């Protein structure tokens, strides 16, 4: 009898080299940098390493798995610096170099959405954080069943002055939230909005809680954002304003996400660094910002 040919199973090629990325910014930026490094390294067949500064922050919250590069080693390597803009480009699929150090603060699904399951696995919360988040939500829910939680993140802080003065843009005003919240109120009978912010006093004054369906969580401090992030990420849907923190909440939650859009003037320098279509997923729902404060300031 003729012998059957055995099928040859090709083994994946081992990753080579040593690629890393800068650790700039706060939680949302670090997550974007991590996910981008993970994806680009895999795409180019290189081994990714993260710097200690990034590991120190992300490992407090997530079960990240990329190896950490010792700082003394990182300082002695002759890196090829490679700047990234905020969205995926075709030439990023063919990056040369054994030792590449990425710069920039990329945070766009266009880098990593094709391996979404792997990225979500990297950003798996530690078990104790999950337990704390669910315990908190169960406590505010009380005895109600079939309950829907909608995360609301309100970015204020430095953006309040930075957006109009530097970027010709605005942050979410008190007219944005009723539109976003009514979308969910019209779909769900039993729901609760969980609000976190670095401007909680403003939120309590400007987000209407006359229906009793708003819960203001957290103390509004920026020193420990992990708790707020985890709490929002365990909700069912998301309302975000601006910033990478809210973007990552929406990405991890899944569900429906409503976001503020068109929040800059057409001649904003921000648009040289940022693309709406590369930042917000196509299925997310955008509500245009009110730009009248900026337009009125232009008038004599």
Coordinates of C-alpha atoms in Angstrom, one line a residue:
X1 CA 0.0 0.0 0.0
X2 CA 1.2 3.5 -0.8
X3 CA 2.2 5.4 2.3
X4 CA 0.4 8.5 3.1
X5 CA 2.4 11.7 3.2
X6 CA 2.4 13.3 6.6
X7 CA 1.2 16.8 6.8
X8 CA 3.9 19.2 7.8
X9 CA 2.7 21.6 10.4
X10 CA 4.6 24.9 10.1
X11 CA 5.7 26.1 13.5
X12 CA 5.4 29.9 14.1
X13 CA 8.7 31.7 13.7
X14 CA 10.2 32.7 17.0
X15 CA 10.1 36.4 17.8
X16 CA 13.4 38.2 17.5
X17 CA 14.9 41.5 18.5
X18 CA 13.8 43.7 21.3
X19 CA 11.2 46.4 20.8
X20 CA 9.8 48.8 23.4
X21 CA 7.7 52.0 23.7
X22 CA 7.9 55.1 25.8
X23 CA 5.8 55.3 28.9
X24 CA 4.3 58.8 28.6
X25 CA 1.1 60.0 30.2
X26 CA -1.5 58.6 32.5
X27 CA -3.6 55.4 32.4
X28 CA -5.3 55.8 29.1
X29 CA -2.1 56.8 27.3
X30 CA -0.2 53.9 28.8
X31 CA -2.8 51.5 27.7
X32 CA -2.7 52.8 24.2
X33 CA 1.1 52.6 24.1
X34 CA 1.1 49.1 25.5
X35 CA -1.5 47.8 23.0
X36 CA 0.2 49.5 20.1
X37 CA 3.6 48.0 21.0
X38 CA 2.0 44.6 21.4
X39 CA 0.4 44.7 18.0
X40 CA 3.2 46.3 16.0
X41 CA 5.8 43.9 17.5
X42 CA 3.7 40.9 16.6
X43 CA 3.0 42.2 13.2
X44 CA 6.7 42.6 12.5
X45 CA 7.8 39.4 14.1
X46 CA 9.7 41.1 17.0
X47 CA 9.7 40.5 20.8
X48 CA 8.1 43.3 22.8
X49 CA 9.3 44.5 26.1
X50 CA 7.9 47.2 28.3
X51 CA 9.8 49.7 30.5
X52 CA 9.6 49.5 34.3
X53 CA 7.6 52.8 34.5
X54 CA 4.8 51.3 32.3
X55 CA 4.8 48.0 34.2
X56 CA 4.6 49.8 37.6
X57 CA 1.4 51.5 36.6
X58 CA -0.4 48.9 34.5
X59 CA 0.4 45.9 36.6
X60 CA -1.4 47.4 39.5
X61 CA -4.6 46.9 37.7
X62 CA -4.2 44.3 34.9
X63 CA -2.7 40.9 34.4
X64 CA -0.4 42.2 31.7
X65 CA 2.1 39.6 30.3
X66 CA 4.7 41.4 28.2
X67 CA 8.2 41.0 29.8
X68 CA 9.7 44.0 31.6
X69 CA 13.0 45.4 30.4
X70 CA 15.5 46.3 33.2
X71 CA 16.2 50.0 33.2
X72 CA 20.0 49.5 33.2
X73 CA 19.7 47.3 30.2
X74 CA 17.4 49.7 28.4
X75 CA 19.8 52.6 29.0
X76 CA 22.7 50.7 27.4
X77 CA 20.9 49.5 24.2
X78 CA 21.5 51.5 21.0
X79 CA 17.9 52.0 20.1
X80 CA 16.5 53.0 16.7
X81 CA 14.0 55.7 17.6
X82 CA 10.7 55.4 15.7
X83 CA 8.0 58.1 16.1
X84 CA 4.4 57.0 15.8
X85 CA 1.4 59.1 15.0
X86 CA -2.0 58.4 16.5
X87 CA -3.3 56.0 13.8
X88 CA -2.1 53.0 11.9
X89 CA -0.2 53.4 8.7
X90 CA 0.8 50.8 6.1
X91 CA 4.5 51.4 6.6
X92 CA 4.2 50.4 10.2
X93 CA 3.8 46.8 8.9
X94 CA 7.4 46.9 7.6
X95 CA 9.5 48.5 10.3
X96 CA 13.2 47.6 10.2
X97 CA 15.5 47.2 13.2
X98 CA 16.3 44.7 15.9
X99 CA 16.2 47.3 18.7
X100 CA 13.3 49.7 18.1
X101 CA 12.1 52.3 20.7
X102 CA 8.7 53.7 19.7
X103 CA 7.8 57.3 20.5
X104 CA 4.5 59.2 20.6
X105 CA 1.3 58.5 22.4
X106 CA -0.7 56.3 20.0
X107 CA -4.2 55.4 21.1
X108 CA -6.2 54.1 18.1
X109 CA -8.1 50.9 17.5
X110 CA -6.6 50.9 14.0
X111 CA -3.4 49.5 15.4
X112 CA -4.8 46.6 17.3
X113 CA -8.5 46.0 16.6
X114 CA -7.7 43.0 14.4
X115 CA -6.5 41.2 17.5
X116 CA -9.0 42.6 19.9
X117 CA -9.4 39.4 21.9
X118 CA -5.7 39.4 22.7
X119 CA -5.7 43.0 23.7
X120 CA -8.7 42.5 26.0
X121 CA -6.9 39.5 27.5
X122 CA -3.9 41.7 28.3
X123 CA -6.1 44.1 30.0
X124 CA -7.7 41.5 32.3
X125 CA -8.3 43.0 35.7
X126 CA -6.8 41.3 38.8
X127 CA -9.4 39.2 40.5
X128 CA -9.6 41.4 43.6
X129 CA -10.3 44.4 41.5
X130 CA -13.1 42.6 39.7
X131 CA -14.6 41.5 43.1
X132 CA -14.4 45.1 44.5
X133 CA -16.1 46.5 41.4
X134 CA -18.9 44.0 41.3
X135 CA -19.4 44.4 45.1
X136 CA -19.7 48.2 44.6
X137 CA -22.2 47.9 41.8
X138 CA -24.3 45.3 43.6
X139 CA -24.5 47.5 46.6
X140 CA -25.8 50.5 44.7
X141 CA -28.2 48.3 42.8
X142 CA -29.8 47.0 45.9
X143 CA -32.5 44.4 45.4
X144 CA -33.3 45.3 41.8
X145 CA -32.8 42.7 39.1
X146 CA -32.2 42.9 35.4
X147 CA -30.4 46.2 36.0
X148 CA -28.4 48.1 33.4
X149 CA -25.3 50.2 34.4
X150 CA -24.2 53.0 32.2
X151 CA -20.6 54.3 32.8
X152 CA -20.1 58.0 32.5
X153 CA -16.6 59.5 32.5
X154 CA -16.4 63.2 32.5
X155 CA -12.9 64.5 31.6
X156 CA -12.3 68.0 32.9
X157 CA -9.1 69.0 34.8
X158 CA -6.5 70.4 32.4
X159 CA -8.8 69.9 29.4
X160 CA -11.1 72.7 30.6
X161 CA -8.5 75.4 29.7
X162 CA -6.3 73.4 27.4
X163 CA -9.0 72.6 24.8
X164 CA -10.1 76.1 24.1
X165 CA -6.8 77.9 24.6
X166 CA -4.4 75.4 22.9
X167 CA -6.5 73.2 20.6
X168 CA -9.5 75.4 19.6
X169 CA -11.8 72.9 21.1
X170 CA -14.3 72.4 23.9
X171 CA -15.1 69.8 26.5
X172 CA -18.6 68.4 27.1
X173 CA -21.0 70.9 28.5
X174 CA -24.2 70.4 30.4
X175 CA -26.2 70.2 27.2
X176 CA -24.4 67.0 26.1
X177 CA -25.4 64.8 29.0
X178 CA -29.2 64.9 28.7
X179 CA -29.0 63.8 25.1
X180 CA -26.6 61.0 25.9
X181 CA -28.5 59.8 29.0
X182 CA -31.9 60.0 27.4
X183 CA -30.7 57.6 24.7
X184 CA -30.3 54.9 27.4
X185 CA -33.3 56.0 29.4
X186 CA -35.5 55.4 26.3
X187 CA -34.1 51.8 26.0
X188 CA -34.0 50.6 29.6
X189 CA -36.4 50.8 32.4
X190 CA -34.1 49.9 35.2
X191 CA -30.8 51.6 34.9
X192 CA -28.3 53.6 36.8
X193 CA -25.6 56.0 35.5
X194 CA -22.3 55.6 37.3
X195 CA -20.4 58.9 37.1
X196 CA -16.6 59.3 37.7
X197 CA -14.7 62.5 36.9
X198 CA -11.7 64.6 37.8
X199 CA -14.2 67.4 38.2
X200 CA -16.9 65.8 40.4
X201 CA -18.2 69.1 41.8
X202 CA -19.0 70.3 38.3
X203 CA -20.7 67.0 37.6
X204 CA -22.9 67.2 40.7
X205 CA -24.0 70.8 39.7
X206 CA -24.5 70.1 36.0
X207 CA -25.7 66.5 35.6
X208 CA -29.4 66.4 36.4
X209 CA -30.3 63.7 39.0
X210 CA -34.0 64.6 39.4
X211 CA -34.9 61.1 38.3
X212 CA -32.7 59.5 41.0
X213 CA -30.9 57.4 38.4
X214 CA -27.4 58.9 38.8
X215 CA -24.8 57.7 41.2
X216 CA -21.7 59.9 41.7
X217 CA -18.8 57.5 42.4
X218 CA -15.3 58.3 43.5
X219 CA -13.7 61.3 45.1
X220 CA -12.8 63.1 41.9
X221 CA -9.0 62.9 42.6
X222 CA -6.6 61.9 39.8
X223 CA -4.0 60.2 42.0
X224 CA -5.6 56.8 41.9
X225 CA -7.5 56.4 38.6
X226 CA -7.5 52.6 38.6
X227 CA -10.5 52.2 40.9
X228 CA -12.6 54.6 38.9
X229 CA -11.5 52.9 35.7
X230 CA -12.3 49.4 36.9
X231 CA -15.7 50.5 38.2
X232 CA -16.7 52.0 34.8
X233 CA -15.3 49.0 32.9
X234 CA -17.6 46.6 34.7
X235 CA -20.7 48.5 33.5
X236 CA -22.9 47.5 30.5
X237 CA -22.6 50.7 28.4
X238 CA -20.6 53.9 28.2
X239 CA -21.0 57.6 27.9
X240 CA -17.6 59.3 27.4
X241 CA -16.6 62.9 26.8
X242 CA -13.0 63.4 25.7
X243 CA -9.7 61.7 26.4
X244 CA -8.1 58.3 26.2
X245 CA -9.4 57.2 29.7
X246 CA -13.0 57.2 28.4
X247 CA -12.0 55.7 25.1
X248 CA -10.5 52.6 26.8
X249 CA -13.6 52.3 29.1
X250 CA -15.8 52.1 26.0
X251 CA -13.4 49.6 24.4
X252 CA -13.3 47.3 27.4
X253 CA -17.0 47.5 28.3
X254 CA -18.2 46.7 24.8
X255 CA -22.0 47.4 24.8
X256 CA -23.0 50.7 23.3
X257 CA -20.8 53.8 23.6
X258 CA -21.8 57.4 23.1
X259 CA -19.1 60.0 22.7
X260 CA -18.6 63.7 22.1
X261 CA -17.6 64.4 18.5
X262 CA -16.7 67.4 16.4
X263 CA -15.4 69.2 19.4
X264 CA -12.7 71.2 17.6
X265 CA -12.9 74.0 15.1
X266 CA -11.9 73.0 11.5
X267 CA -8.6 74.8 11.8
X268 CA -7.7 73.3 15.1
X269 CA -4.0 72.2 15.4
X270 CA -5.4 69.1 17.3
X271 CA -6.6 67.7 13.9
X272 CA -3.0 67.4 12.8
X273 CA -2.4 64.9 15.6
X274 CA -5.8 63.3 15.9
X275 CA -8.4 61.7 13.6
X276 CA -12.0 61.2 14.8
X277 CA -12.5 58.2 12.5
X278 CA -9.4 56.5 13.9
X279 CA -10.3 57.1 17.5
X280 CA -13.9 56.1 17.8
X281 CA -15.2 52.8 16.6
X282 CA -17.7 53.1 13.7
X283 CA -20.5 51.5 15.7
X284 CA -20.1 54.1 18.5
X285 CA -22.7 56.9 18.6
X286 CA -21.3 60.5 18.3
X287 CA -23.1 63.6 19.6
X288 CA -21.7 66.8 18.1
X289 CA -20.3 69.3 20.6
X290 CA -21.6 72.9 20.9
X291 CA -18.9 75.0 19.5
X292 CA -20.7 78.3 19.9
X293 CA -18.5 79.5 22.8
X294 CA -15.5 79.3 20.5
X295 CA -17.3 80.9 17.6
X296 CA -18.7 83.7 19.8
X297 CA -15.2 84.5 21.0
X298 CA -14.1 84.9 17.4
X299 CA -16.6 87.7 16.9
X300 CA -15.5 91.3 17.5

